[in-house]
Amino acid sequence: MEANIAWKAFSVCLVLLFAKGLATSLYQAGLRIKAKAFISPEDARLVRSKSMRSKPVNGESAQMQRIGAVWRNDLENIPYFLVLALTYVLLGCWPAGATIYFGIFTLFRFTHTAAYLYGLQPLRFTCYIGGTVISCILSAHIVHSILRT
C-alpha cells in the first residue's frame, strides 16, 4: 500500500512536469508566431501565408531568450530528477518521502519557470537551489537504501 503512494506521487509529478514542458513549448511557439520570427528558414516557410510574411531572424526578443533559458534549465534538471525519483520508488525508499520530495521539487520547477519569465530574483535562485537540494536528498536516500541491503 505504501509503495503505491510512492508510485502515485511519481506519476502525478511526471504528468505535471510533462504538462509544464508542453506549456513552455506552446508559449514559445506562440511567441514565435506572434513575432513572425523564426530561427530556421524552413520554420518561416512553414507558416508563411498571405496574411503572415515570416522570415528567419538571427536575434530573439528578451522574452524568447527567457523562455529558451527556461527550456535549457529544465533540460539540465528535470531528467536527473526523474531518474532519481524513479530509482527512489523502485528501491522502496521512504514512501511518504516520495510525496513530500517529489511534490516540493515539482513546485520548485513551476515557480522557477514563473520567476524566470518575470525576472524575479532571488526567487528564481532559491527555486533552483531548492530543486537541487531535493535531488541531493533523493541521492542520499538511494545510497542509504543500497548500502542498507
PDB file of C-alpha atoms in Angstrom, residues 23-133:
ATOM      1  CA  ALA A  23       3.010  24.653 -21.839  1.00  0.00           C
ATOM      2  CA  THR A  24       6.540  26.042 -22.185  1.00  0.00           C
ATOM      3  CA  SER A  25       6.723  24.726 -25.735  1.00  0.00           C
ATOM      4  CA  LEU A  26       3.332  26.144 -26.694  1.00  0.00           C
ATOM      5  CA  TYR A  27       4.210  29.510 -25.157  1.00  0.00           C
ATOM      6  CA  GLN A  28       7.487  29.573 -27.098  1.00  0.00           C
ATOM      7  CA  ALA A  29       5.708  28.671 -30.345  1.00  0.00           C
ATOM      8  CA  GLY A  30       3.095  31.335 -29.701  1.00  0.00           C
ATOM      9  CA  LEU A  31       5.786  33.966 -29.176  1.00  0.00           C
ATOM     10  CA  ARG A  32       7.496  32.982 -32.421  1.00  0.00           C
ATOM     11  CA  ILE A  33       4.276  33.034 -34.423  1.00  0.00           C
ATOM     12  CA  LYS A  34       3.155  36.348 -32.921  1.00  0.00           C
ATOM     13  CA  ALA A  35       6.522  37.958 -33.673  1.00  0.00           C
ATOM     14  CA  LYS A  36       6.743  36.181 -37.032  1.00  0.00           C
ATOM     15  CA  ALA A  37      10.300  35.403 -36.038  1.00  0.00           C
ATOM     16  CA  PHE A  38      11.817  32.007 -36.662  1.00  0.00           C
ATOM     17  CA  ILE A  39      15.404  30.847 -36.315  1.00  0.00           C
ATOM     18  CA  SER A  40      15.158  28.207 -39.053  1.00  0.00           C
ATOM     19  CA  PRO A  41      14.213  29.213 -42.602  1.00  0.00           C
ATOM     20  CA  GLU A  42      12.097  26.067 -43.003  1.00  0.00           C
ATOM     21  CA  ASP A  43      10.005  27.092 -39.975  1.00  0.00           C
ATOM     22  CA  ALA A  44       9.446  30.523 -41.512  1.00  0.00           C
ATOM     23  CA  ARG A  45       8.375  28.906 -44.787  1.00  0.00           C
ATOM     24  CA  LEU A  46       6.027  26.524 -42.966  1.00  0.00           C
ATOM     25  CA  VAL A  47       3.881  29.303 -41.505  1.00  0.00           C
ATOM     26  CA  ARG A  48       4.116  31.707 -44.430  1.00  0.00           C
ATOM     27  CA  SER A  49       0.759  32.811 -45.771  1.00  0.00           C
ATOM     28  CA  LYS A  50      -0.741  35.844 -47.478  1.00  0.00           C
ATOM     29  CA  SER A  51      -1.535  37.440 -44.146  1.00  0.00           C
ATOM     30  CA  MET A  52       1.716  36.432 -42.465  1.00  0.00           C
ATOM     31  CA  ARG A  53       5.061  37.240 -44.030  1.00  0.00           C
ATOM     32  CA  SER A  54       7.523  35.251 -41.961  1.00  0.00           C
ATOM     33  CA  LYS A  55      11.233  35.288 -42.410  1.00  0.00           C
ATOM     34  CA  PRO A  56      14.083  33.807 -40.428  1.00  0.00           C
ATOM     35  CA  VAL A  57      15.768  36.059 -37.894  1.00  0.00           C
ATOM     36  CA  ASN A  58      19.160  35.997 -36.254  1.00  0.00           C
ATOM     37  CA  GLY A  59      18.176  37.590 -32.955  1.00  0.00           C
ATOM     38  CA  GLU A  60      15.441  36.927 -30.436  1.00  0.00           C
ATOM     39  CA  SER A  61      13.388  39.110 -28.136  1.00  0.00           C
ATOM     40  CA  ALA A  62      14.150  39.200 -24.434  1.00  0.00           C
ATOM     41  CA  GLN A  63      11.091  37.034 -23.686  1.00  0.00           C
ATOM     42  CA  MET A  64      12.155  34.490 -26.306  1.00  0.00           C
ATOM     43  CA  GLN A  65      15.591  34.365 -24.703  1.00  0.00           C
ATOM     44  CA  ARG A  66      13.978  33.859 -21.297  1.00  0.00           C
ATOM     45  CA  ILE A  67      11.740  31.002 -22.462  1.00  0.00           C
ATOM     46  CA  GLY A  68      14.753  29.414 -24.159  1.00  0.00           C
ATOM     47  CA  ALA A  69      16.666  29.679 -20.889  1.00  0.00           C
ATOM     48  CA  VAL A  70      13.741  28.055 -19.064  1.00  0.00           C
ATOM     49  CA  TRP A  71      13.913  25.145 -21.540  1.00  0.00           C
ATOM     50  CA  ARG A  72      17.665  24.734 -21.108  1.00  0.00           C
ATOM     51  CA  ASN A  73      17.421  24.882 -17.332  1.00  0.00           C
ATOM     52  CA  ASP A  74      14.589  22.339 -17.287  1.00  0.00           C
ATOM     53  CA  LEU A  75      16.610  20.015 -19.523  1.00  0.00           C
ATOM     54  CA  GLU A  76      19.545  20.314 -17.128  1.00  0.00           C
ATOM     55  CA  ASN A  77      17.480  19.458 -14.054  1.00  0.00           C
ATOM     56  CA  ILE A  78      14.260  17.556 -14.701  1.00  0.00           C
ATOM     57  CA  PRO A  79      15.699  14.429 -16.396  1.00  0.00           C
ATOM     58  CA  TYR A  80      18.115  13.855 -13.497  1.00  0.00           C
ATOM     59  CA  PHE A  81      15.288  14.319 -11.025  1.00  0.00           C
ATOM     60  CA  LEU A  82      13.028  11.872 -12.862  1.00  0.00           C
ATOM     61  CA  VAL A  83      15.730   9.201 -12.939  1.00  0.00           C
ATOM     62  CA  LEU A  84      16.469   9.743  -9.251  1.00  0.00           C
ATOM     63  CA  ALA A  85      12.743   9.730  -8.410  1.00  0.00           C
ATOM     64  CA  LEU A  86      12.155   6.523 -10.351  1.00  0.00           C
ATOM     65  CA  THR A  87      15.139   4.863  -8.653  1.00  0.00           C
ATOM     66  CA  TYR A  88      13.844   6.097  -5.279  1.00  0.00           C
ATOM     67  CA  VAL A  89      10.475   4.432  -5.911  1.00  0.00           C
ATOM     68  CA  LEU A  90      11.942   1.212  -7.347  1.00  0.00           C
ATOM     69  CA  LEU A  91      14.245   0.771  -4.351  1.00  0.00           C
ATOM     70  CA  GLY A  92      11.313   1.205  -1.986  1.00  0.00           C
ATOM     71  CA  CYS A  93      12.736   4.207  -0.175  1.00  0.00           C
ATOM     72  CA  TRP A  94      10.548   6.061   2.312  1.00  0.00           C
ATOM     73  CA  PRO A  95       7.129   6.141   0.545  1.00  0.00           C
ATOM     74  CA  ALA A  96       5.871   9.262   2.336  1.00  0.00           C
ATOM     75  CA  GLY A  97       9.108  10.944   1.306  1.00  0.00           C
ATOM     76  CA  ALA A  98       8.158  10.401  -2.326  1.00  0.00           C
ATOM     77  CA  THR A  99       5.067  12.544  -1.869  1.00  0.00           C
ATOM     78  CA  ILE A 100       6.988  15.202   0.026  1.00  0.00           C
ATOM     79  CA  TYR A 101      10.149  15.359  -2.076  1.00  0.00           C
ATOM     80  CA  PHE A 102       8.528  14.910  -5.487  1.00  0.00           C
ATOM     81  CA  GLY A 103       5.838  17.466  -4.693  1.00  0.00           C
ATOM     82  CA  ILE A 104       8.322  20.042  -3.454  1.00  0.00           C
ATOM     83  CA  PHE A 105      10.602  19.545  -6.461  1.00  0.00           C
ATOM     84  CA  THR A 106       7.676  19.973  -8.860  1.00  0.00           C
ATOM     85  CA  LEU A 107       6.528  23.109  -7.045  1.00  0.00           C
ATOM     86  CA  PHE A 108      10.083  24.487  -7.231  1.00  0.00           C
ATOM     87  CA  ARG A 109      10.235  23.864 -11.007  1.00  0.00           C
ATOM     88  CA  PHE A 110       6.897  25.572 -11.661  1.00  0.00           C
ATOM     89  CA  THR A 111       7.877  28.524  -9.502  1.00  0.00           C
ATOM     90  CA  HIS A 112      11.338  28.656 -11.096  1.00  0.00           C
ATOM     91  CA  THR A 113       9.725  28.968 -14.526  1.00  0.00           C
ATOM     92  CA  ALA A 114       7.444  31.799 -13.423  1.00  0.00           C
ATOM     93  CA  ALA A 115      10.337  33.549 -11.683  1.00  0.00           C
ATOM     94  CA  TYR A 116      12.491  33.228 -14.805  1.00  0.00           C
ATOM     95  CA  LEU A 117       9.785  34.559 -17.123  1.00  0.00           C
ATOM     96  CA  TYR A 118       9.099  37.550 -14.855  1.00  0.00           C
ATOM     97  CA  GLY A 119      12.730  38.185 -13.885  1.00  0.00           C
ATOM     98  CA  LEU A 120      12.225  37.571 -10.168  1.00  0.00           C
ATOM     99  CA  GLN A 121      15.442  37.198  -8.238  1.00  0.00           C
ATOM    100  CA  PRO A 122      16.261  35.867  -5.658  1.00  0.00           C
ATOM    101  CA  LEU A 123      13.133  33.691  -6.053  1.00  0.00           C
ATOM    102  CA  ARG A 124      14.489  32.037  -9.203  1.00  0.00           C
ATOM    103  CA  PHE A 125      17.790  31.222  -7.487  1.00  0.00           C
ATOM    104  CA  THR A 126      16.004  29.919  -4.387  1.00  0.00           C
ATOM    105  CA  CYS A 127      13.856  27.581  -6.508  1.00  0.00           C
ATOM    106  CA  TYR A 128      16.881  26.352  -8.451  1.00  0.00           C
ATOM    107  CA  ILE A 129      18.808  25.606  -5.244  1.00  0.00           C
ATOM    108  CA  GLY A 130      15.709  24.050  -3.656  1.00  0.00           C
ATOM    109  CA  GLY A 131      15.311  21.645  -6.574  1.00  0.00           C
ATOM    110  CA  THR A 132      18.993  20.770  -6.430  1.00  0.00           C
ATOM    111  CA  VAL A 133      18.745  20.095  -2.689  1.00  0.00           C
TER     112      VAL A 133
END
